[in-house]
GROMACS .gro file of N, CA, C and O in nm:
model
  472
    1GLN      N    1   3.217  -1.204   3.842
    1GLN     CA    2   3.221  -1.194   3.987
    1GLN      C    3   3.352  -1.127   4.030
    1GLN      O    4   3.458  -1.164   3.984
    2VAL      N    5   3.341  -1.029   4.118
    2VAL     CA    6   3.459  -0.959   4.164
    2VAL      C    7   3.524  -1.035   4.279
    2VAL      O    8   3.456  -1.096   4.361
    3GLN      N    9   3.657  -1.035   4.283
    3GLN     CA   10   3.732  -1.099   4.390
    3GLN      C   11   3.828  -0.999   4.451
    3GLN      O   12   3.889  -0.919   4.379
    4LEU      N   13   3.841  -1.004   4.583
    4LEU     CA   14   3.926  -0.911   4.656
    4LEU      C   15   4.028  -0.992   4.736
    4LEU      O   16   3.991  -1.086   4.807
    5VAL      N   17   4.154  -0.953   4.727
    5VAL     CA   18   4.260  -1.020   4.801
    5VAL      C   19   4.344  -0.916   4.874
    5VAL      O   20   4.408  -0.831   4.809
    6GLU      N   21   4.341  -0.924   5.008
    6GLU     CA   22   4.418  -0.831   5.089
    6GLU      C   23   4.557  -0.887   5.118
    6GLU      O   24   4.577  -1.008   5.123
    7SER      N   25   4.650  -0.797   5.142
    7SER     CA   26   4.785  -0.835   5.183
    7SER      C   27   4.848  -0.717   5.257
    7SER      O   28   4.793  -0.606   5.258
    8GLY      N   29   4.962  -0.743   5.320
    8GLY     CA   30   5.037  -0.636   5.384
    8GLY      C   31   5.027  -0.633   5.535
    8GLY      O   32   5.094  -0.553   5.600
    9GLY      N   33   4.944  -0.719   5.592
    9GLY     CA   34   4.935  -0.724   5.736
    9GLY      C   35   5.060  -0.783   5.798
    9GLY      O   36   5.150  -0.833   5.729
   10GLY      N   37   5.067  -0.777   5.931
   10GLY     CA   38   5.181  -0.833   6.000
   10GLY      C   39   5.188  -0.788   6.144
   10GLY      O   40   5.092  -0.730   6.197
   11LEU      N   41   5.302  -0.815   6.206
   11LEU     CA   42   5.327  -0.777   6.344
   11LEU      C   43   5.417  -0.655   6.346
   11LEU      O   44   5.523  -0.653   6.281
   12VAL      N   45   5.377  -0.552   6.419
   12VAL     CA   46   5.453  -0.428   6.425
   12VAL      C   47   5.445  -0.372   6.567
   12VAL      O   48   5.346  -0.396   6.638
   13GLN      N   49   5.548  -0.300   6.606
   13GLN     CA   50   5.546  -0.236   6.737
   13GLN      C   51   5.460  -0.111   6.735
   13GLN      O   52   5.442  -0.048   6.629
   14ALA      N   53   5.412  -0.075   6.852
   14ALA     CA   54   5.335   0.048   6.864
   14ALA      C   55   5.417   0.165   6.810
   14ALA      O   56   5.538   0.175   6.835
   15GLY      N   57   5.349   0.252   6.734
   15GLY     CA   58   5.416   0.364   6.671
   15GLY      C   59   5.465   0.335   6.531
   15GLY      O   60   5.504   0.427   6.459
   16GLY      N   61   5.461   0.209   6.492
   16GLY     CA   62   5.508   0.169   6.361
   16GLY      C   63   5.404   0.189   6.252
   16GLY      O   64   5.296   0.243   6.276
   17SER      N   65   5.439   0.144   6.132
   17SER     CA   66   5.354   0.163   6.015
   17SER      C   67   5.341   0.033   5.936
   17SER      O   68   5.430  -0.053   5.939
   18LEU      N   69   5.231   0.023   5.866
   18LEU     CA   70   5.207  -0.085   5.770
   18LEU      C   71   5.131  -0.026   5.652
   18LEU      O   72   5.061   0.075   5.666
   19ARG      N   73   5.142  -0.093   5.538
   19ARG     CA   74   5.064  -0.056   5.422
   19ARG      C   75   4.989  -0.179   5.374
   19ARG      O   76   5.050  -0.277   5.332
   20LEU      N   77   4.858  -0.171   5.382
   20LEU     CA   78   4.773  -0.280   5.334
   20LEU      C   79   4.736  -0.256   5.189
   20LEU      O   80   4.716  -0.141   5.147
   21SER      N   81   4.724  -0.366   5.114
   21SER     CA   82   4.682  -0.358   4.975
   21SER      C   83   4.563  -0.451   4.954
   21SER      O   84   4.552  -0.554   5.019
   22CYS      N   85   4.477  -0.412   4.863
   22CYS     CA   86   4.362  -0.493   4.825
   22CYS      C   87   4.357  -0.495   4.673
   22CYS      O   88   4.329  -0.392   4.611
   23VAL      N   89   4.387  -0.610   4.616
   23VAL     CA   90   4.383  -0.625   4.471
   23VAL      C   91   4.245  -0.677   4.431
   23VAL      O   92   4.197  -0.777   4.486
   24VAL      N   93   4.183  -0.609   4.338
   24VAL     CA   94   4.049  -0.643   4.293
   24VAL      C   95   4.056  -0.699   4.151
   24VAL      O   96   4.117  -0.638   4.063
   25SER      N   97   3.994  -0.813   4.131
   25SER     CA   98   3.994  -0.874   3.998
   25SER      C   99   3.853  -0.913   3.958
   25SER      O  100   3.764  -0.924   4.042
   26GLY      N  101   3.833  -0.929   3.831
   26GLY     CA  102   3.704  -0.974   3.782
   26GLY      C  103   3.619  -0.864   3.724
   26GLY      O  104   3.533  -0.891   3.640
   27ARG      N  105   3.638  -0.743   3.769
   27ARG     CA  106   3.561  -0.630   3.720
   27ARG      C  107   3.649  -0.505   3.724
   27ARG      O  108   3.748  -0.499   3.794
   28THR      N  109   3.609  -0.404   3.651
   28THR     CA  110   3.681  -0.277   3.652
   28THR      C  111   3.665  -0.209   3.787
   28THR      O  112   3.553  -0.190   3.835
   29LEU      N  113   3.779  -0.172   3.847
   29LEU     CA  114   3.773  -0.116   3.982
   29LEU      C  115   3.690   0.011   3.990
   29LEU      O  116   3.627   0.039   4.091
   30SER      N  117   3.686   0.087   3.883
   30SER     CA  118   3.614   0.215   3.887
   30SER      C  119   3.463   0.196   3.901
   30SER      O  120   3.390   0.293   3.921
   31MET      N  121   3.415   0.073   3.891
   31MET     CA  122   3.273   0.046   3.915
   31MET      C  123   3.239   0.046   4.063
   31MET      O  124   3.121   0.043   4.100
   32TYR      N  125   3.342   0.051   4.149
   32TYR     CA  126   3.321   0.027   4.290
   32TYR      C  127   3.369   0.141   4.378
   32TYR      O  128   3.478   0.197   4.358
   33ASP      N  129   3.286   0.174   4.478
   33ASP     CA  130   3.334   0.248   4.593
   33ASP      C  131   3.398   0.145   4.686
   33ASP      O  132   3.348   0.034   4.701
   34MET      N  133   3.508   0.183   4.750
   34MET     CA  134   3.586   0.086   4.826
   34MET      C  135   3.598   0.127   4.972
   34MET      O  136   3.596   0.246   5.006
   35GLY      N  137   3.617   0.028   5.057
   35GLY     CA  138   3.633   0.057   5.198
   35GLY      C  139   3.720  -0.045   5.269
   35GLY      O  140   3.745  -0.154   5.215
   36TRP      N  141   3.765  -0.007   5.384
   36TRP     CA  142   3.836  -0.097   5.475
   36TRP      C  143   3.760  -0.103   5.607
   36TRP      O  144   3.713   0.000   5.658
   37TYR      N  145   3.752  -0.224   5.660
   37TYR     CA  146   3.687  -0.248   5.788
   37TYR      C  147   3.781  -0.332   5.872
   37TYR      O  148   3.871  -0.398   5.820
   38CYS      N  149   3.760  -0.330   6.002
   38CYS     CA  150   3.843  -0.413   6.090
   38CYS      C  151   3.756  -0.485   6.191
   38CYS      O  152   3.648  -0.437   6.227
   39GLN      N  153   3.804  -0.601   6.231
   39GLN     CA  154   3.732  -0.680   6.332
   39GLN      C  155   3.832  -0.737   6.432
   39GLN      O  156   3.917  -0.819   6.395
   40ALA      N  157   3.820  -0.691   6.554
   40ALA     CA  158   3.903  -0.742   6.663
   40ALA      C  159   3.837  -0.865   6.725
   40ALA      O  160   3.715  -0.883   6.711
   41PRO      N  161   3.913  -0.948   6.792
   41PRO     CA  162   3.856  -1.069   6.852
   41PRO      C  163   3.740  -1.036   6.945
   41PRO      O  164   3.751  -0.950   7.033
   42GLY      N  165   3.629  -1.105   6.925
   42GLY     CA  166   3.514  -1.085   7.011
   42GLY      C  167   3.433  -0.961   6.983
   42GLY      O  168   3.339  -0.931   7.057
   43LYS      N  169   3.469  -0.887   6.879
   43LYS     CA  170   3.399  -0.763   6.848
   43LYS      C  171   3.338  -0.769   6.709
   43LYS      O  172   3.371  -0.855   6.629
   44GLU      N  173   3.248  -0.675   6.682
   44GLU     CA  174   3.186  -0.666   6.551
   44GLU      C  175   3.282  -0.601   6.452
   44GLU      O  176   3.378  -0.535   6.490
   45ARG      N  177   3.252  -0.619   6.327
   45ARG     CA  178   3.331  -0.557   6.221
   45ARG      C  179   3.299  -0.407   6.218
   45ARG      O  180   3.182  -0.369   6.209
   46ASP      N  181   3.402  -0.325   6.221
   46ASP     CA  182   3.385  -0.181   6.227
   46ASP      C  183   3.440  -0.113   6.102
   46ASP      O  184   3.539  -0.155   6.046
   47PHE      N  185   3.377  -0.004   6.067
   47PHE     CA  186   3.424   0.079   5.956
   47PHE      C  187   3.556   0.146   5.992
   47PHE      O  188   3.574   0.196   6.104
   48VAL      N  189   3.649   0.148   5.896
   48VAL     CA  190   3.777   0.216   5.915
   48VAL      C  191   3.787   0.336   5.821
   48VAL      O  192   3.811   0.448   5.865
   49ALA      N  193   3.771   0.310   5.691
   49ALA     CA  194   3.789   0.416   5.593
   49ALA      C  195   3.721   0.376   5.463
   49ALA      O  196   3.703   0.257   5.436
   50SER      N  197   3.684   0.476   5.383
   50SER     CA  198   3.626   0.449   5.252
   50SER      C  199   3.674   0.553   5.153
   50SER      O  200   3.718   0.663   5.191
   51ILE      N  201   3.661   0.517   5.026
   51ILE     CA  202   3.701   0.605   4.918
   51ILE      C  203   3.606   0.584   4.802
   51ILE      O  204   3.570   0.469   4.770
   52ASN      N  205   3.563   0.691   4.739
   52ASN     CA  206   3.466   0.675   4.631
   52ASN      C  207   3.537   0.627   4.504
   52ASN      O  208   3.660   0.617   4.498
   53TRP      N  209   3.458   0.601   4.401
   53TRP     CA  210   3.510   0.535   4.282
   53TRP      C  211   3.624   0.611   4.215
   53TRP      O  212   3.716   0.551   4.159
   54SER      N  213   3.621   0.743   4.224
   54SER     CA  214   3.724   0.823   4.155
   54SER      C  215   3.842   0.857   4.244
   54SER      O  216   3.944   0.907   4.196
   55GLY      N  217   3.826   0.833   4.374
   55GLY     CA  218   3.929   0.875   4.467
   55GLY      C  219   3.912   1.017   4.515
   55GLY      O  220   3.994   1.067   4.592
   56GLY      N  221   3.806   1.082   4.472
   56GLY     CA  222   3.787   1.221   4.506
   56GLY      C  223   3.731   1.247   4.645
   56GLY      O  224   3.739   1.359   4.696
   57SER      N  225   3.674   1.143   4.706
   57SER     CA  226   3.617   1.159   4.841
   57SER      C  227   3.663   1.045   4.929
   57SER      O  228   3.659   0.928   4.889
   58THR      N  229   3.705   1.079   5.048
   58THR     CA  230   3.747   0.979   5.146
   58THR      C  231   3.680   1.007   5.280
   58THR      O  232   3.648   1.123   5.312
   59TYR      N  233   3.661   0.902   5.357
   59TYR     CA  234   3.600   0.913   5.489
   59TYR      C  235   3.675   0.822   5.585
   59TYR      O  236   3.725   0.716   5.545
   60TYR      N  237   3.682   0.865   5.710
   60TYR     CA  238   3.756   0.788   5.811
   60TYR      C  239   3.676   0.782   5.941
   60TYR      O  240   3.603   0.875   5.975
   61SER      N  241   3.696   0.674   6.013
   61SER     CA  242   3.642   0.669   6.148
   61SER      C  243   3.722   0.766   6.235
   61SER      O  244   3.839   0.795   6.206
   62ASP      N  245   3.660   0.811   6.340
   62ASP     CA  246   3.728   0.907   6.428
   62ASP      C  247   3.854   0.847   6.489
   62ASP      O  248   3.952   0.918   6.513
   63SER      N  249   3.853   0.717   6.511
   63SER     CA  250   3.966   0.654   6.579
   63SER      C  251   4.092   0.646   6.492
   63SER      O  252   4.202   0.630   6.547
   64VAL      N  253   4.077   0.659   6.361
   64VAL     CA  254   4.195   0.648   6.274
   64VAL      C  255   4.226   0.778   6.199
   64VAL      O  256   4.330   0.787   6.133
   65LYS      N  257   4.138   0.874   6.210
   65LYS     CA  258   4.156   1.000   6.137
   65LYS      C  259   4.290   1.063   6.175
   65LYS      O  260   4.324   1.075   6.293
   66GLY      N  261   4.367   1.101   6.073
   66GLY     CA  262   4.497   1.160   6.097
   66GLY      C  263   4.611   1.059   6.106
   66GLY      O  264   4.729   1.097   6.103
   67ARG      N  265   4.577   0.931   6.117
   67ARG     CA  266   4.680   0.826   6.126
   67ARG      C  267   4.678   0.733   6.005
   67ARG      O  268   4.784   0.686   5.962
   68PHE      N  269   4.560   0.706   5.952
   68PHE     CA  270   4.546   0.614   5.838
   68PHE      C  271   4.509   0.694   5.714
   68PHE      O  272   4.440   0.796   5.722
   69THR      N  273   4.552   0.643   5.598
   69THR     CA  274   4.520   0.707   5.471
   69THR      C  275   4.477   0.601   5.371
   69THR      O  276   4.551   0.505   5.347
   70ILE      N  277   4.358   0.619   5.313
   70ILE     CA  278   4.309   0.530   5.209
   70ILE      C  279   4.336   0.592   5.073
   70ILE      O  280   4.324   0.714   5.056
   71SER      N  281   4.373   0.508   4.977
   71SER     CA  282   4.396   0.557   4.841
   71SER      C  283   4.366   0.444   4.744
   71SER      O  284   4.347   0.329   4.786
   72ARG      N  285   4.360   0.476   4.616
   72ARG     CA  286   4.330   0.374   4.517
   72ARG      C  287   4.402   0.405   4.387
   72ARG      O  288   4.430   0.522   4.356
   73ASP      N  289   4.429   0.299   4.312
   73ASP     CA  290   4.487   0.311   4.179
   73ASP      C  291   4.401   0.226   4.088
   73ASP      O  292   4.414   0.103   4.085
   74ASN      N  293   4.311   0.291   4.015
   74ASN     CA  294   4.216   0.216   3.932
   74ASN      C  295   4.286   0.145   3.816
   74ASN      O  296   4.235   0.043   3.767
   75VAL      N  297   4.399   0.195   3.774
   75VAL     CA  298   4.473   0.129   3.666
   75VAL      C  299   4.531  -0.003   3.716
   75VAL      O  300   4.528  -0.105   3.646
   76LYS      N  301   4.583  -0.001   3.839
   76LYS     CA  302   4.640  -0.122   3.898
   76LYS      C  303   4.535  -0.208   3.969
   76LYS      O  304   4.567  -0.313   4.025
   77SER      N  305   4.411  -0.161   3.971
   77SER     CA  306   4.301  -0.233   4.037
   77SER      C  307   4.334  -0.263   4.182
   77SER      O  308   4.306  -0.372   4.233
   78THR      N  309   4.391  -0.166   4.249
   78THR     CA  310   4.436  -0.185   4.387
   78THR      C  311   4.393  -0.069   4.475
   78THR      O  312   4.399   0.047   4.432
   79VAL      N  313   4.353  -0.104   4.595
   79VAL     CA  314   4.320  -0.006   4.697
   79VAL      C  315   4.419  -0.025   4.812
   79VAL      O  316   4.456  -0.137   4.845
   80TYR      N  317   4.461   0.086   4.870
   80TYR     CA  318   4.562   0.082   4.975
   80TYR      C  319   4.508   0.143   5.104
   80TYR      O  320   4.419   0.229   5.103
   81LEU      N  321   4.565   0.098   5.214
   81LEU     CA  322   4.540   0.162   5.343
   81LEU      C  323   4.675   0.176   5.412
   81LEU      O  324   4.738   0.076   5.447
   82GLN      N  325   4.720   0.300   5.424
   82GLN     CA  326   4.845   0.329   5.494
   82GLN      C  327   4.813   0.348   5.641
   82GLN      O  328   4.732   0.435   5.676
   83LEU      N  329   4.876   0.268   5.725
   83LEU     CA  330   4.852   0.274   5.869
   83LEU      C  331   4.978   0.329   5.937
   83LEU      O  332   5.083   0.266   5.933
   84ASN      N  333   4.967   0.445   5.995
   84ASN     CA  334   5.078   0.508   6.067
   84ASN      C  335   5.044   0.524   6.214
   84ASN      O  336   4.927   0.519   6.253
   85SER      N  337   5.147   0.543   6.295
   85SER     CA  338   5.128   0.565   6.439
   85SER      C  339   5.038   0.458   6.499
   85SER      O  340   4.944   0.488   6.573
   86LEU      N  341   5.068   0.334   6.468
   86LEU     CA  342   4.981   0.224   6.510
   86LEU      C  343   4.980   0.209   6.662
   86LEU      O  344   5.080   0.233   6.730
   87LYS      N  345   4.863   0.169   6.710
   87LYS     CA  346   4.841   0.149   6.853
   87LYS      C  347   4.799   0.003   6.877
   87LYS      O  348   4.743  -0.060   6.786
   88PRO      N  349   4.822  -0.049   6.996
   88PRO     CA  350   4.779  -0.187   7.025
   88PRO      C  351   4.630  -0.209   6.997
   88PRO      O  352   4.591  -0.317   6.954
   89GLU      N  353   4.550  -0.107   7.018
   89GLU     CA  354   4.406  -0.120   6.994
   89GLU      C  355   4.370  -0.126   6.846
   89GLU      O  356   4.254  -0.151   6.812
   90ASP      N  357   4.467  -0.105   6.758
   90ASP     CA  358   4.443  -0.123   6.614
   90ASP      C  359   4.453  -0.270   6.574
   90ASP      O  360   4.423  -0.304   6.458
   91THR      N  361   4.493  -0.355   6.666
   91THR     CA  362   4.506  -0.498   6.636
   91THR      C  363   4.371  -0.555   6.595
   91THR      O  364   4.273  -0.543   6.668
   92ALA      N  365   4.367  -0.615   6.476
   92ALA     CA  366   4.243  -0.668   6.421
   92ALA      C  367   4.272  -0.735   6.288
   92ALA      O  368   4.383  -0.722   6.234
   93ILE      N  369   4.172  -0.803   6.236
   93ILE     CA  370   4.175  -0.846   6.097
   93ILE      C  371   4.116  -0.732   6.015
   93ILE      O  372   4.007  -0.681   6.047
   94TYR      N  373   4.185  -0.693   5.911
   94TYR     CA  374   4.140  -0.584   5.825
   94TYR      C  375   4.085  -0.641   5.694
   94TYR      O  376   4.153  -0.718   5.626
   95TYR      N  377   3.963  -0.600   5.663
   95TYR     CA  378   3.892  -0.650   5.546
   95TYR      C  379   3.872  -0.540   5.444
   95TYR      O  380   3.839  -0.425   5.479
   96CYS      N  381   3.886  -0.577   5.319
   96CYS     CA  382   3.859  -0.487   5.208
   96CYS      C  383   3.715  -0.510   5.160
   96CYS      O  384   3.669  -0.625   5.154
   97ASN      N  385   3.647  -0.402   5.129
   97ASN     CA  386   3.508  -0.409   5.083
   97ASN      C  387   3.493  -0.334   4.952
   97ASN      O  388   3.550  -0.225   4.935
   98ALA      N  389   3.416  -0.391   4.862
   98ALA     CA  390   3.383  -0.326   4.735
   98ALA      C  391   3.232  -0.315   4.723
   98ALA      O  392   3.161  -0.414   4.744
   99ARG      N  393   3.183  -0.197   4.693
   99ARG     CA  394   3.038  -0.178   4.672
   99ARG      C  395   3.016  -0.128   4.530
   99ARG      O  396   3.063  -0.019   4.494
  100ASN      N  397   2.943  -0.206   4.454
  100ASN     CA  398   2.913  -0.168   4.316
  100ASN      C  399   2.824  -0.045   4.315
  100ASN      O  400   2.713  -0.047   4.371
  101ARG      N  401   2.870   0.061   4.255
  101ARG     CA  402   2.795   0.187   4.261
  101ARG      C  403   2.676   0.188   4.169
  101ARG      O  404   2.595   0.281   4.172
  102TYR      N  405   2.657   0.085   4.088
  102TYR     CA  406   2.541   0.074   4.001
  102TYR      C  407   2.436  -0.019   4.060
  102TYR      O  408   2.316   0.009   4.055
  103THR      N  409   2.479  -0.131   4.117
  103THR     CA  410   2.385  -0.232   4.167
  103THR      C  411   2.374  -0.236   4.319
  103THR      O  412   2.280  -0.294   4.372
  104GLY      N  413   2.471  -0.177   4.388
  104GLY     CA  414   2.472  -0.184   4.534
  104GLY      C  415   2.529  -0.313   4.588
  104GLY      O  416   2.533  -0.334   4.710
  105GLY      N  417   2.573  -0.402   4.500
  105GLY     CA  418   2.628  -0.529   4.543
  105GLY      C  419   2.753  -0.510   4.628
  105GLY      O  420   2.837  -0.426   4.599
  106ASP      N  421   2.764  -0.592   4.734
  106ASP     CA  422   2.872  -0.582   4.832
  106ASP      C  423   2.964  -0.703   4.821
  106ASP      O  424   2.915  -0.816   4.819
  107TYR      N  425   3.095  -0.680   4.823
  107TYR     CA  426   3.190  -0.790   4.816
  107TYR      C  427   3.300  -0.770   4.919
  107TYR      O  428   3.339  -0.656   4.947
  108TRP      N  429   3.348  -0.883   4.972
  108TRP     CA  430   3.449  -0.879   5.078
  108TRP      C  431   3.567  -0.968   5.045
  108TRP      O  432   3.552  -1.073   4.982
  109GLY      N  433   3.684  -0.925   5.092
  109GLY     CA  434   3.800  -1.012   5.089
  109GLY      C  435   3.803  -1.098   5.214
  109GLY      O  436   3.715  -1.088   5.300
  110ARG      N  437   3.907  -1.180   5.226
  110ARG     CA  438   3.918  -1.270   5.340
  110ARG      C  439   3.992  -1.207   5.458
  110ARG      O  440   3.994  -1.265   5.567
  111GLY      N  441   4.051  -1.093   5.437
  111GLY     CA  442   4.114  -1.021   5.546
  111GLY      C  443   4.263  -1.044   5.559
  111GLY      O  444   4.317  -1.143   5.510
  112THR      N  445   4.327  -0.951   5.628
  112THR     CA  446   4.469  -0.962   5.659
  112THR      C  447   4.489  -0.918   5.804
  112THR      O  448   4.430  -0.819   5.848
  113GLN      N  449   4.567  -0.995   5.878
  113GLN     CA  450   4.583  -0.972   6.021
  113GLN      C  451   4.684  -0.862   6.048
  113GLN      O  452   4.797  -0.865   5.994
  114VAL      N  453   4.646  -0.768   6.132
  114VAL     CA  454   4.738  -0.664   6.180
  114VAL      C  455   4.748  -0.680   6.331
  114VAL      O  456   4.646  -0.679   6.401
  115THR      N  457   4.870  -0.695   6.380
  115THR     CA  458   4.894  -0.710   6.523
  115THR      C  459   4.994  -0.605   6.567
  115THR      O  460   5.104  -0.597   6.511
  116VAL      N  461   4.955  -0.524   6.664
  116VAL     CA  462   5.041  -0.417   6.714
  116VAL      C  463   5.079  -0.448   6.858
  116VAL      O  464   4.992  -0.459   6.945
  117SER      N  465   5.207  -0.463   6.882
  117SER     CA  466   5.255  -0.494   7.016
  117SER      C  467   5.291  -0.366   7.091
  117SER      O  468   5.334  -0.267   7.031
  118SER      N  469   5.274  -0.371   7.222
  118SER     CA  470   5.300  -0.251   7.303
  118SER      C  471   5.445  -0.248   7.351
  118SER      O  472   5.519  -0.342   7.335
   0.00000   0.00000   0.00000
């Protein structure tokens, strides 16, 4: 069973930066396409960014394109999300997602809180 643990969230002023990490254990990371999602209070969980198993393809929501960068290190079994030029509307819990590219199985971490003050 794969387990995902996010870290790196916190409180930051608008315009600041954070780097989120998602450590994956239990299975080889290269078996999974990875993604980050966010959920603000009272709202649904939204897609933020994704990266394929090799790191060769990345996708971003329009709202974060040019500000956030997703990356992965399969040797360290870690996926990263660099958040730059943060805005108050980026405030949310950020969740890491792993999708098994062979079985389609979906796995989630417990999330890390990002709070951006104006």
